[in-house]
Coordinates of C-alpha atoms in Angstrom, one line a residue:
M1 CA 26.1 -37.4 -73.8
R2 CA 24.4 -37.0 -70.4
I3 CA 26.4 -34.8 -67.4
L4 CA 26.0 -34.6 -63.1
Q5 CA 27.2 -31.1 -61.7
V6 CA 27.3 -31.9 -58.4
G7 CA 28.0 -29.3 -55.7
K8 CA 27.5 -27.2 -52.8
F9 CA 23.9 -25.6 -52.2
Y10 CA 20.6 -24.9 -53.6
P11 CA 19.0 -21.6 -54.2
I12 CA 22.4 -20.2 -55.3
R13 CA 24.7 -18.1 -52.7
G14 CA 27.7 -18.1 -54.0
G15 CA 30.3 -18.1 -57.1
V16 CA 31.0 -21.9 -57.3
E17 CA 26.4 -22.3 -57.1
K18 CA 26.1 -20.3 -60.1
V19 CA 29.1 -22.1 -62.1
M20 CA 27.2 -24.5 -62.0
Y21 CA 23.8 -24.1 -62.9
D22 CA 24.5 -22.0 -65.6
L23 CA 26.4 -24.7 -67.5
M24 CA 23.8 -26.5 -66.3
E25 CA 21.3 -24.3 -68.5
G26 CA 23.7 -23.2 -71.0
L27 CA 24.3 -27.6 -71.9
S28 CA 20.6 -28.2 -71.7
S29 CA 20.0 -25.1 -73.8
K30 CA 22.2 -27.2 -76.8
G31 CA 20.9 -30.3 -76.5
I32 CA 23.1 -31.8 -74.3
A33 CA 21.1 -33.4 -71.1
C34 CA 22.8 -31.8 -68.0
D35 CA 21.5 -32.5 -64.1
M36 CA 22.8 -30.9 -60.6
L37 CA 22.4 -32.7 -57.9
C38 CA 23.3 -30.2 -54.7
A39 CA 22.8 -29.8 -50.9
S40 CA 19.5 -27.8 -49.9
T41 CA 20.1 -24.5 -48.4
E42 CA 18.3 -21.7 -46.1
D43 CA 15.9 -25.0 -45.6
Y44 CA 15.1 -25.2 -49.6
P45 CA 12.6 -28.4 -50.1
A46 CA 14.2 -31.3 -51.2
G47 CA 13.0 -32.8 -54.1
I48 CA 13.5 -33.0 -58.0
Y49 CA 12.8 -29.8 -60.4
P50 CA 12.9 -30.4 -63.9
L51 CA 14.2 -27.0 -65.9
N52 CA 13.0 -28.0 -69.2
P53 CA 13.5 -30.7 -71.7
H54 CA 17.4 -31.6 -70.6
A55 CA 18.2 -30.3 -66.9
N56 CA 16.8 -30.7 -64.0
L57 CA 17.5 -29.7 -60.5
I58 CA 17.9 -32.4 -57.9
V59 CA 17.8 -31.4 -53.9
V60 CA 18.8 -33.0 -51.3
A61 CA 17.9 -32.8 -47.6
T62 CA 20.4 -30.8 -45.3
K63 CA 21.4 -32.5 -41.2
I64 CA 24.0 -29.9 -40.4
K65 CA 26.0 -27.2 -41.6
A66 CA 29.7 -26.5 -40.5
A67 CA 32.6 -25.5 -42.0
A68 CA 32.1 -23.6 -44.3
T69 CA 30.1 -27.1 -46.3
M70 CA 27.0 -29.0 -45.9
L71 CA 26.2 -31.9 -44.4
A72 CA 23.6 -34.0 -46.6
P73 CA 23.8 -37.7 -45.9
D74 CA 20.7 -38.0 -48.3
M75 CA 23.4 -37.3 -51.0
I76 CA 24.8 -40.4 -51.0
G77 CA 22.3 -42.9 -51.1
K78 CA 21.0 -40.6 -54.1
L79 CA 24.5 -40.5 -55.9
R80 CA 24.3 -44.4 -55.2
K81 CA 20.8 -44.9 -57.7
I82 CA 21.9 -42.7 -60.2
A83 CA 25.4 -42.1 -60.6
K84 CA 25.2 -45.1 -63.6
D85 CA 23.0 -42.5 -65.8
Y86 CA 25.7 -40.6 -66.7
D87 CA 29.0 -41.1 -68.5
I88 CA 30.2 -37.9 -66.8
I89 CA 30.2 -36.8 -63.3
H90 CA 31.6 -33.0 -63.4
I91 CA 32.0 -32.5 -59.4
H92 CA 33.0 -28.5 -58.3
H93 CA 35.7 -28.4 -55.3
P94 CA 35.2 -27.7 -52.6
D95 CA 32.9 -29.2 -51.4
P96 CA 33.9 -32.8 -48.5
M97 CA 30.0 -33.7 -48.9
A98 CA 30.3 -34.1 -53.0
T99 CA 33.3 -36.1 -52.7
L100 CA 32.5 -38.7 -49.8
A101 CA 29.3 -38.8 -52.0
L102 CA 31.4 -39.6 -55.6
F103 CA 33.6 -42.4 -53.3
L104 CA 30.6 -44.4 -51.8
S105 CA 28.8 -43.9 -55.4
G106 CA 30.8 -47.1 -57.0
Y107 CA 30.6 -44.6 -60.0
K108 CA 33.2 -46.1 -63.1
G109 CA 32.4 -43.8 -65.5
K110 CA 34.7 -40.5 -66.7
V111 CA 34.7 -37.3 -63.7
V112 CA 36.2 -33.9 -64.6
L113 CA 36.9 -32.0 -60.5
H114 CA 36.3 -28.2 -61.2
W115 CA 38.9 -27.0 -58.4
H116 CA 37.8 -23.5 -57.5
S117 CA 39.6 -22.7 -54.5
D118 CA 42.3 -24.8 -51.8
I119 CA 40.8 -24.8 -49.1
L120 CA 42.8 -22.0 -47.2
K121 CA 40.9 -20.8 -44.0
Q122 CA 39.6 -24.7 -42.2
K123 CA 42.6 -26.1 -41.2
T124 CA 40.9 -28.6 -39.1
L125 CA 38.6 -29.4 -42.0
L126 CA 41.6 -30.0 -44.4
K127 CA 43.0 -32.4 -42.4
L128 CA 40.6 -34.5 -42.2
Y129 CA 39.7 -33.7 -45.4
K130 CA 42.7 -34.4 -46.8
P131 CA 42.7 -38.8 -47.5
L132 CA 39.5 -38.3 -49.4
Q133 CA 40.3 -34.7 -51.4
D134 CA 43.9 -36.6 -52.1
W135 CA 41.3 -40.2 -53.2
L136 CA 39.4 -37.5 -55.9
I137 CA 43.1 -35.6 -57.4
K138 CA 43.6 -38.7 -58.7
R139 CA 40.4 -40.5 -59.6
A140 CA 39.9 -37.4 -62.0
D141 CA 40.2 -38.0 -65.2
I142 CA 40.7 -34.4 -65.7
I143 CA 41.4 -31.1 -63.7
V144 CA 40.1 -27.7 -64.5
G145 CA 40.6 -24.6 -62.6
T146 CA 38.4 -21.3 -63.6
T147 CA 42.5 -19.3 -64.7
P148 CA 45.8 -21.2 -65.5
I149 CA 46.6 -19.9 -63.2
Y150 CA 45.9 -21.1 -59.8
V151 CA 45.3 -24.5 -60.8
A152 CA 49.4 -23.8 -62.3
Q153 CA 50.1 -22.9 -58.6
S154 CA 47.8 -24.2 -56.7
K155 CA 50.2 -27.2 -54.1
F156 CA 47.6 -29.9 -54.0
L157 CA 48.0 -30.5 -58.0
Q158 CA 52.0 -29.9 -58.6
K159 CA 52.3 -33.6 -59.7
F160 CA 49.0 -33.8 -61.4
Q161 CA 50.0 -31.0 -64.8
H162 CA 49.2 -34.1 -67.0
K163 CA 45.6 -33.4 -66.3
V164 CA 45.7 -29.8 -66.2
D165 CA 43.0 -27.6 -68.1
Y166 CA 41.5 -24.6 -67.2
I167 CA 37.3 -22.9 -67.8
P168 CA 37.0 -19.4 -67.1
I169 CA 33.9 -18.5 -65.3
G170 CA 31.6 -16.5 -67.9
I171 CA 28.6 -15.0 -67.4
N172 CA 25.9 -12.9 -69.0
P173 CA 26.3 -9.3 -69.6
I174 CA 24.7 -7.6 -66.7
S175 CA 22.3 -5.3 -68.4
A176 CA 20.7 -2.0 -66.4
D177 CA 17.4 0.1 -66.2
K178 CA 18.5 3.5 -68.7
L179 CA 16.5 5.8 -66.2
A180 CA 18.3 3.7 -63.0
I181 CA 21.1 5.0 -64.4
E182 CA 20.6 8.2 -65.3
S183 CA 18.7 8.6 -61.9
L184 CA 22.3 6.9 -59.8
R185 CA 24.5 9.2 -62.0
N186 CA 22.2 12.5 -61.0
K187 CA 23.1 12.0 -57.8
Y188 CA 26.3 11.9 -57.5
K189 CA 27.0 14.2 -60.0
D190 CA 30.3 15.4 -62.0
K191 CA 31.9 12.7 -59.4
T192 CA 33.9 10.0 -61.0
I193 CA 31.9 7.2 -59.5
V194 CA 34.7 4.4 -57.9
F195 CA 32.1 1.2 -57.1
S196 CA 33.5 -2.7 -55.0
L197 CA 31.4 -5.0 -54.5
G198 CA 31.7 -8.2 -52.3
R199 CA 31.5 -8.9 -48.0
L200 CA 32.5 -7.4 -45.9
V201 CA 35.4 -9.4 -44.6
E202 CA 39.7 -9.4 -44.1
Y203 CA 40.8 -10.9 -47.9
K204 CA 38.5 -8.2 -49.5
G205 CA 40.8 -5.7 -48.5
Y206 CA 38.8 -2.5 -48.6
E207 CA 40.6 -0.8 -45.8
Y208 CA 43.1 -0.1 -47.8
L209 CA 40.8 1.1 -51.3
I210 CA 39.5 3.8 -48.5
K211 CA 43.2 4.6 -47.5
A212 CA 43.0 5.5 -51.3
M213 CA 40.3 7.5 -51.1
E214 CA 43.3 10.2 -49.1
F215 CA 44.9 10.6 -52.4
L216 CA 42.5 11.0 -54.9
D217 CA 40.2 14.8 -54.3
D218 CA 36.7 15.6 -53.9
S219 CA 35.8 14.5 -57.6
Y220 CA 36.1 11.1 -56.8
H221 CA 33.7 8.8 -54.9
L222 CA 34.5 5.6 -53.2
I223 CA 31.3 3.2 -53.5
I224 CA 31.6 0.1 -51.4
G225 CA 28.3 -2.6 -51.7
G226 CA 27.6 -5.5 -49.4
T227 CA 27.6 -6.6 -45.5
G228 CA 30.0 -8.9 -43.8
P229 CA 31.3 -8.6 -40.4
L230 CA 33.6 -5.7 -40.9
H231 CA 30.9 -3.1 -41.2
S232 CA 31.5 -1.0 -38.4
E233 CA 34.9 -0.7 -38.4
L234 CA 35.7 0.1 -42.5
K235 CA 33.1 2.8 -40.8
E236 CA 35.3 3.9 -38.1
L237 CA 38.1 3.8 -40.1
I238 CA 36.3 6.6 -43.1
A239 CA 35.4 8.6 -39.7
N240 CA 39.1 8.6 -38.1
K241 CA 40.2 9.9 -41.9
N242 CA 37.7 11.9 -42.4
L243 CA 36.7 10.9 -45.8
G244 CA 32.9 10.3 -45.3
H245 CA 32.3 13.2 -47.8
K246 CA 33.2 10.6 -50.4
V247 CA 33.4 7.3 -48.8
E248 CA 30.0 5.4 -48.7
L249 CA 29.5 1.9 -47.6
L250 CA 26.3 0.6 -49.7
G251 CA 25.5 -2.1 -46.8
F252 CA 23.4 -4.4 -48.6
V253 CA 22.1 -4.4 -52.2
Q254 CA 19.3 -6.3 -54.0
D255 CA 20.2 -8.1 -56.6
E256 CA 17.8 -5.7 -58.7
D257 CA 20.0 -3.2 -58.2
V258 CA 23.3 -4.2 -58.5
P259 CA 23.2 -4.1 -62.2
T260 CA 22.7 0.0 -62.3
Y261 CA 25.7 0.3 -60.2
F262 CA 27.7 -1.4 -62.3
A263 CA 26.2 0.3 -65.7
A264 CA 26.6 3.7 -63.5
C265 CA 30.4 3.5 -62.3
D266 CA 33.5 4.6 -64.0
I267 CA 35.6 2.9 -62.6
F268 CA 35.1 -0.9 -60.0
C269 CA 37.9 -1.7 -57.8
L270 CA 38.8 -4.8 -55.9
S271 CA 41.2 -4.3 -53.4
S272 CA 41.6 -8.4 -52.6
I273 CA 44.6 -9.2 -50.2
L274 CA 45.2 -13.1 -49.8
K275 CA 44.2 -16.3 -52.2
T276 CA 41.2 -16.5 -50.5
E277 CA 39.6 -14.5 -54.0
A278 CA 40.9 -17.3 -57.2
F279 CA 38.6 -15.4 -59.4
A280 CA 36.4 -13.1 -59.1
I281 CA 33.2 -12.7 -60.4
V282 CA 32.1 -9.3 -60.1
Q283 CA 35.6 -8.7 -62.9
I284 CA 34.2 -9.6 -64.9
E285 CA 30.1 -8.0 -64.5
A286 CA 32.4 -4.8 -64.1
M287 CA 33.9 -6.0 -67.9
S288 CA 30.8 -6.5 -69.9
C289 CA 29.7 -3.4 -69.3
G290 CA 33.3 -2.0 -70.5
K291 CA 34.2 -0.4 -67.6
P292 CA 37.9 -0.5 -66.8
V293 CA 39.1 -1.8 -63.2
V294 CA 41.8 -1.7 -60.5
S295 CA 42.6 -5.0 -58.7
T296 CA 45.1 -6.7 -57.2
N297 CA 48.2 -9.3 -57.6
I298 CA 47.4 -11.8 -55.1
P299 CA 50.5 -14.1 -55.4
E300 CA 48.8 -17.7 -57.1
S301 CA 45.7 -15.6 -57.3
G302 CA 44.1 -15.8 -61.0
V303 CA 42.2 -12.0 -60.3
A304 CA 45.9 -10.5 -61.9
W305 CA 44.7 -12.9 -65.1
V306 CA 41.5 -12.4 -65.3
N307 CA 42.0 -8.6 -65.6
K308 CA 44.6 -7.9 -68.0
N309 CA 47.2 -5.5 -66.8
N310 CA 47.1 -2.7 -69.5
V311 CA 43.8 -3.5 -71.5
S312 CA 41.1 -4.1 -69.4
G313 CA 42.3 -2.1 -66.3
L314 CA 45.3 -1.7 -64.0
V315 CA 46.7 -4.0 -61.2
V316 CA 48.2 -2.9 -58.9
D317 CA 50.4 -4.6 -55.7
I318 CA 48.4 -5.7 -52.9
E319 CA 47.8 -3.7 -49.4
N320 CA 48.7 -0.6 -51.2
G321 CA 46.5 2.1 -51.2
A322 CA 48.6 5.0 -52.7
E323 CA 49.1 2.7 -56.0
I324 CA 45.4 2.1 -56.0
A325 CA 44.7 5.8 -56.1
Q326 CA 48.0 5.5 -58.8
A327 CA 46.0 3.4 -60.9
V328 CA 41.8 5.4 -61.0
Q329 CA 44.1 8.3 -61.8
A330 CA 46.2 6.8 -64.2
I331 CA 42.8 5.3 -66.3
M332 CA 40.6 8.4 -65.2
L333 CA 43.7 10.9 -67.5
N334 CA 41.3 11.7 -70.2
R335 CA 39.1 10.7 -72.2
E336 CA 40.9 8.8 -75.0
T337 CA 42.8 6.7 -71.9
Y338 CA 39.4 5.8 -70.4
D339 CA 37.7 4.6 -73.9
R340 CA 40.9 2.5 -74.7
F341 CA 40.8 0.7 -71.3
S342 CA 37.0 1.1 -71.3
E343 CA 36.9 -1.0 -75.0
G344 CA 39.9 -3.0 -73.7
S345 CA 37.4 -4.6 -70.9
Y346 CA 34.6 -4.8 -72.9
Q347 CA 37.2 -7.0 -75.2
R348 CA 38.9 -9.2 -72.5
F349 CA 34.5 -10.0 -71.8
Q350 CA 33.4 -11.3 -75.3
D351 CA 37.2 -12.7 -76.3
N352 CA 36.9 -14.7 -72.5
F353 CA 33.8 -14.6 -70.3
T354 CA 31.1 -14.6 -71.9
L355 CA 28.7 -17.6 -71.0
E356 CA 28.5 -18.8 -74.4
K357 CA 32.5 -19.0 -74.3
M358 CA 32.0 -21.1 -70.6
V359 CA 29.8 -24.2 -71.6
D360 CA 31.9 -24.4 -74.7
K361 CA 35.3 -25.1 -73.3
S362 CA 33.2 -27.1 -70.9
L363 CA 31.5 -28.8 -74.4
Q364 CA 35.0 -29.6 -75.5
I365 CA 37.1 -30.6 -72.5
Y366 CA 33.3 -33.4 -71.9
N367 CA 34.4 -34.3 -75.7
K368 CA 37.7 -35.3 -75.2
I369 CA 37.4 -37.3 -72.3
L370 CA 35.4 -39.2 -73.7
G371 CA 37.0 -39.3 -76.8
I372 CA 34.8 -37.9 -78.8

């Protein structure tokens, strides 16, 4: 069996690329040939980079970046040359460049379409891309989502539910240095630490998370990690609400420091309000540390499926700071309640969201479409 993952960028800067790369690593570690074809970002040099005897990272040069996609014409020629070498092409959507390359490749083998999310914001791009997207949906032998909810409710996939399945995203458990955890806990001594991490953009709903702190006493401290265009606006909101003593915008958090915040916090909060948040890997990162999660019930999104209500945490309505606060208080009600959610969070991670689970489910799907 030879597999080719096709999609966005390298170096890895987003969830889609991370899933591709992790699948390549996980499958190749089992002795299955799995390569990855993607466009460069940050001027990373084009080339073929062997990872191990069973995996090669194939990077083609990006010429233009537009509408959150990379225009890499070399991908077309490269895929035409190598496509016949693979039993399955596993293409990750949304990525118009990868779809165009597959369309022009002449490939006759099996196709797995990994539907990470609908195209929501780029309306003009979608109008141009939709005929190609429609072709890809029909061409795919199977369409997989990251949750059963998202693919079941996507308006683009309604006529193709007969060939829909799902592969939950899986990661290795987060591991943090004990001294670093202790140091951070001491910095917020006697505080209940509420942590959130993500881009400071509209769909993350951070204004409602900040407003939730109005309903919580000073024993709670909210830390938000990440950068983005709403930084000044959120900073102003914190000042206007007189919450500066218990709400902190960390800004950019170095990769090596992220595990410390997950491990040191008491609760992780995801306040997102739009379907743009399709899964939220940060939820499962928190779960891998046994942290209860408070997240939102976003229409047509898989977020509330990832965080199972009353098991791994609590799910609240979108755009509702008061409900977020109530959920946080309910989890912290007493030690017994907290421990129940903590254990439920870790167990849900183990049952559904490990890297091994993601790789095994992918392999089941590959075997299915190849008739093995």
